[in-house]
PDB file of C-alpha atoms in Angstrom:
ATOM      1  CA  MET A   1      86.321  82.672 106.423  1.00 94.00           C
ATOM      2  CA  LEU A   2      84.046  83.006 109.540  1.00 96.00           C
ATOM      3  CA  HIS A   3      85.293  81.354 112.374  1.00 97.00           C
ATOM      4  CA  LEU A   4      82.845  78.998 114.134  1.00 98.00           C
ATOM      5  CA  THR A   5      82.455  77.502 117.685  1.00 96.00           C
ATOM      6  CA  GLU A   6      79.748  75.644 119.345  1.00 95.00           C
ATOM      7  CA  ARG A   7      78.365  79.028 120.322  1.00 96.00           C
ATOM      8  CA  ASN A   8      77.745  80.356 116.755  1.00 98.00           C
ATOM      9  CA  PHE A   9      77.475  77.169 114.679  1.00 98.00           C
ATOM     10  CA  LYS A  10      73.671  77.004 114.847  1.00 97.00           C
ATOM     11  CA  ALA A  11      73.089  80.656 113.904  1.00 97.00           C
ATOM     12  CA  GLU A  12      75.621  80.849 111.196  1.00 97.00           C
ATOM     13  CA  VAL A  13      75.080  77.346 109.672  1.00 98.00           C
ATOM     14  CA  LEU A  14      72.027  75.558 110.624  1.00 97.00           C
ATOM     15  CA  GLU A  15      69.896  78.496 110.575  1.00 97.00           C
ATOM     16  CA  SER A  16      71.472  80.105 107.388  1.00 96.00           C
ATOM     17  CA  SER A  17      69.591  80.001 104.027  1.00 95.00           C
ATOM     18  CA  GLN A  18      72.996  80.492 102.278  1.00 96.00           C
ATOM     19  CA  PRO A  19      74.753  77.621 101.073  1.00 98.00           C
ATOM     20  CA  THR A  20      77.671  77.034 103.526  1.00 98.00           C
ATOM     21  CA  ALA A  21      81.024  75.263 103.294  1.00 98.00           C
ATOM     22  CA  VAL A  22      82.617  74.508 106.699  1.00 98.00           C
ATOM     23  CA  MET A  23      86.411  73.582 107.056  1.00 98.00           C
ATOM     24  CA  PHE A  24      87.264  71.605 110.035  1.00 98.00           C
ATOM     25  CA  TYR A  25      90.944  72.046 110.774  1.00 98.00           C
ATOM     26  CA  ALA A  26      93.449  71.649 113.404  1.00 98.00           C
ATOM     27  CA  ARG A  27      96.226  74.155 114.274  1.00 97.00           C
ATOM     28  CA  TRP A  28      98.895  71.478 114.436  1.00 97.00           C
ATOM     29  CA  CYS A  29      97.853  69.828 111.108  1.00 97.00           C
ATOM     30  CA  SER A  30     100.248  70.515 108.248  1.00 97.00           C
ATOM     31  CA  LYS A  31      97.571  69.278 105.633  1.00 96.00           C
ATOM     32  CA  CYS A  32      95.198  71.750 107.021  1.00 97.00           C
ATOM     33  CA  ALA A  33      97.892  74.638 106.612  1.00 96.00           C
ATOM     34  CA  MET A  34      98.180  73.492 103.021  1.00 95.00           C
ATOM     35  CA  MET A  35      94.448  73.480 102.570  1.00 95.00           C
ATOM     36  CA  ARG A  36      93.741  76.827 104.005  1.00 94.00           C
ATOM     37  CA  PRO A  37      94.913  79.084 101.090  1.00 96.00           C
ATOM     38  CA  CYS A  38      92.453  77.061  98.739  1.00 95.00           C
ATOM     39  CA  ALA A  39      89.471  77.536 100.953  1.00 96.00           C
ATOM     40  CA  GLU A  40      90.290  81.181 101.455  1.00 96.00           C
ATOM     41  CA  GLU A  41      90.813  81.590  97.754  1.00 95.00           C
ATOM     42  CA  LEU A  42      87.350  80.305  97.108  1.00 96.00           C
ATOM     43  CA  ALA A  43      85.825  82.112  99.848  1.00 96.00           C
ATOM     44  CA  THR A  44      86.962  85.366  98.394  1.00 96.00           C
ATOM     45  CA  ARG A  45      85.756  84.364  94.810  1.00 96.00           C
ATOM     46  CA  PHE A  46      82.403  83.088  95.750  1.00 96.00           C
ATOM     47  CA  GLN A  47      81.486  85.202  98.591  1.00 94.00           C
ATOM     48  CA  ALA A  48      78.323  86.344  96.864  1.00 95.00           C
ATOM     49  CA  GLN A  49      77.097  82.781  96.418  1.00 95.00           C
ATOM     50  CA  TYR A  50      78.438  80.755  99.212  1.00 97.00           C
ATOM     51  CA  LYS A  51      79.314  81.262 102.869  1.00 97.00           C
ATOM     52  CA  PHE A  52      82.686  79.848 104.000  1.00 98.00           C
ATOM     53  CA  CYS A  53      83.445  79.086 107.545  1.00 98.00           C
ATOM     54  CA  GLU A  54      86.017  77.177 109.608  1.00 98.00           C
ATOM     55  CA  VAL A  55      85.922  75.287 112.827  1.00 98.00           C
ATOM     56  CA  GLU A  56      89.299  74.247 114.900  1.00 98.00           C
ATOM     57  CA  ILE A  57      88.571  70.943 116.263  1.00 98.00           C
ATOM     58  CA  ASP A  58      90.510  71.255 119.439  1.00 97.00           C
ATOM     59  CA  GLU A  59      88.569  74.440 120.198  1.00 97.00           C
ATOM     60  CA  SER A  60      85.300  72.961 119.367  1.00 97.00           C
ATOM     61  CA  GLU A  61      85.827  69.264 120.062  1.00 96.00           C
ATOM     62  CA  ILE A  62      82.031  68.511 120.853  1.00 96.00           C
ATOM     63  CA  LEU A  63      80.979  69.951 117.580  1.00 97.00           C
ATOM     64  CA  ALA A  64      83.532  68.168 115.485  1.00 97.00           C
ATOM     65  CA  GLN A  65      82.657  64.857 117.388  1.00 97.00           C
ATOM     66  CA  SER A  66      78.969  65.464 116.531  1.00 97.00           C
ATOM     67  CA  TYR A  67      79.852  65.225 112.864  1.00 97.00           C
ATOM     68  CA  GLY A  68      82.119  62.497 113.105  1.00 97.00           C
ATOM     69  CA  ILE A  69      85.132  64.537 112.109  1.00 97.00           C
ATOM     70  CA  ASP A  70      88.264  62.373 112.857  1.00 93.00           C
ATOM     71  CA  ILE A  71      90.338  63.359 110.083  1.00 96.00           C
ATOM     72  CA  VAL A  72      91.355  66.677 108.962  1.00 98.00           C
ATOM     73  CA  PRO A  73      91.121  68.794 106.834  1.00 98.00           C
ATOM     74  CA  ALA A  74      87.504  67.987 106.449  1.00 98.00           C
ATOM     75  CA  PHE A  75      84.546  69.743 104.751  1.00 98.00           C
ATOM     76  CA  LEU A  76      80.851  69.644 105.345  1.00 98.00           C
ATOM     77  CA  PHE A  77      78.483  71.468 102.937  1.00 98.00           C
ATOM     78  CA  PHE A  78      75.137  72.602 104.312  1.00 98.00           C
ATOM     79  CA  HIS A  79      71.966  74.388 102.936  1.00 97.00           C
ATOM     80  CA  ASN A  80      69.077  75.476 104.751  1.00 96.00           C
ATOM     81  CA  GLY A  81      70.210  73.386 107.920  1.00 94.00           C
ATOM     82  CA  GLN A  82      70.528  70.356 105.980  1.00 97.00           C
ATOM     83  CA  LEU A  83      73.968  68.539 105.725  1.00 98.00           C
ATOM     84  CA  LEU A  84      74.288  67.864 101.965  1.00 98.00           C
ATOM     85  CA  ALA A  85      77.806  66.228 101.587  1.00 97.00           C
ATOM     86  CA  GLY A  86      81.101  66.074 103.297  1.00 96.00           C
ATOM     87  CA  PHE A  87      84.670  64.758 102.628  1.00 95.00           C
ATOM     88  CA  SER A  88      88.185  64.884 104.214  1.00 95.00           C
ATOM     89  CA  GLY A  89      91.649  65.026 102.949  1.00 94.00           C
ATOM     90  CA  LEU A  90      93.909  67.231 101.141  1.00 93.00           C
ATOM     91  CA  ILE A  91      92.780  68.419  97.569  1.00 92.00           C
ATOM     92  CA  ASP A  92      93.707  71.077  95.249  1.00 91.00           C
ATOM     93  CA  THR A  93      91.682  74.378  94.573  1.00 93.00           C
ATOM     94  CA  ASP A  94      90.374  73.153  91.260  1.00 95.00           C
ATOM     95  CA  VAL A  95      88.799  69.821  92.791  1.00 94.00           C
ATOM     96  CA  LEU A  96      87.479  71.676  95.750  1.00 95.00           C
ATOM     97  CA  GLU A  97      85.861  74.278  93.473  1.00 95.00           C
ATOM     98  CA  THR A  98      84.271  71.589  91.280  1.00 96.00           C
ATOM     99  CA  ARG A  99      82.820  69.840  94.294  1.00 95.00           C
ATOM    100  CA  LEU A 100      81.626  72.994  95.654  1.00 95.00           C
ATOM    101  CA  HIS A 101      79.466  73.833  92.559  1.00 94.00           C
ATOM    102  CA  LYS A 102      78.309  70.133  92.191  1.00 96.00           C
ATOM    103  CA  ILE A 103      77.050  69.951  95.912  1.00 96.00           C
ATOM    104  CA  PHE A 104      75.393  73.344  95.778  1.00 96.00           C
ATOM    105  CA  ARG A 105      74.152  73.014  92.182  1.00 94.00           C
ATOM    106  CA  ASN A 106      70.522  72.952  93.245  1.00 89.00           C
ATOM    107  CA  CYS A 107      70.506  75.469  95.973  1.00 88.00           C
TER     108      CYS A 107
END
């Protein structure tokens, strides 16, 4: 997964034409650590279709605040600079995959 900060978020997400999933996480968050393997698995399996990125909320606090991220892990889904959907909390790989395809079905 591509690591994002306030410096590269615009170029990698908002200016990208590729459907993009962004995981917001914190290093100290145990649920984020549990969620990471699921996100990495999907990033590997669907790298030709979707871009997968991550934002560490303590490192990019302004970015996290600008999207109202107050619970991690959280996912936001973008296409052509538009925020399509988002959710927070711990889910398994199958649920994440289903949501990913549903959100990006028209992209």
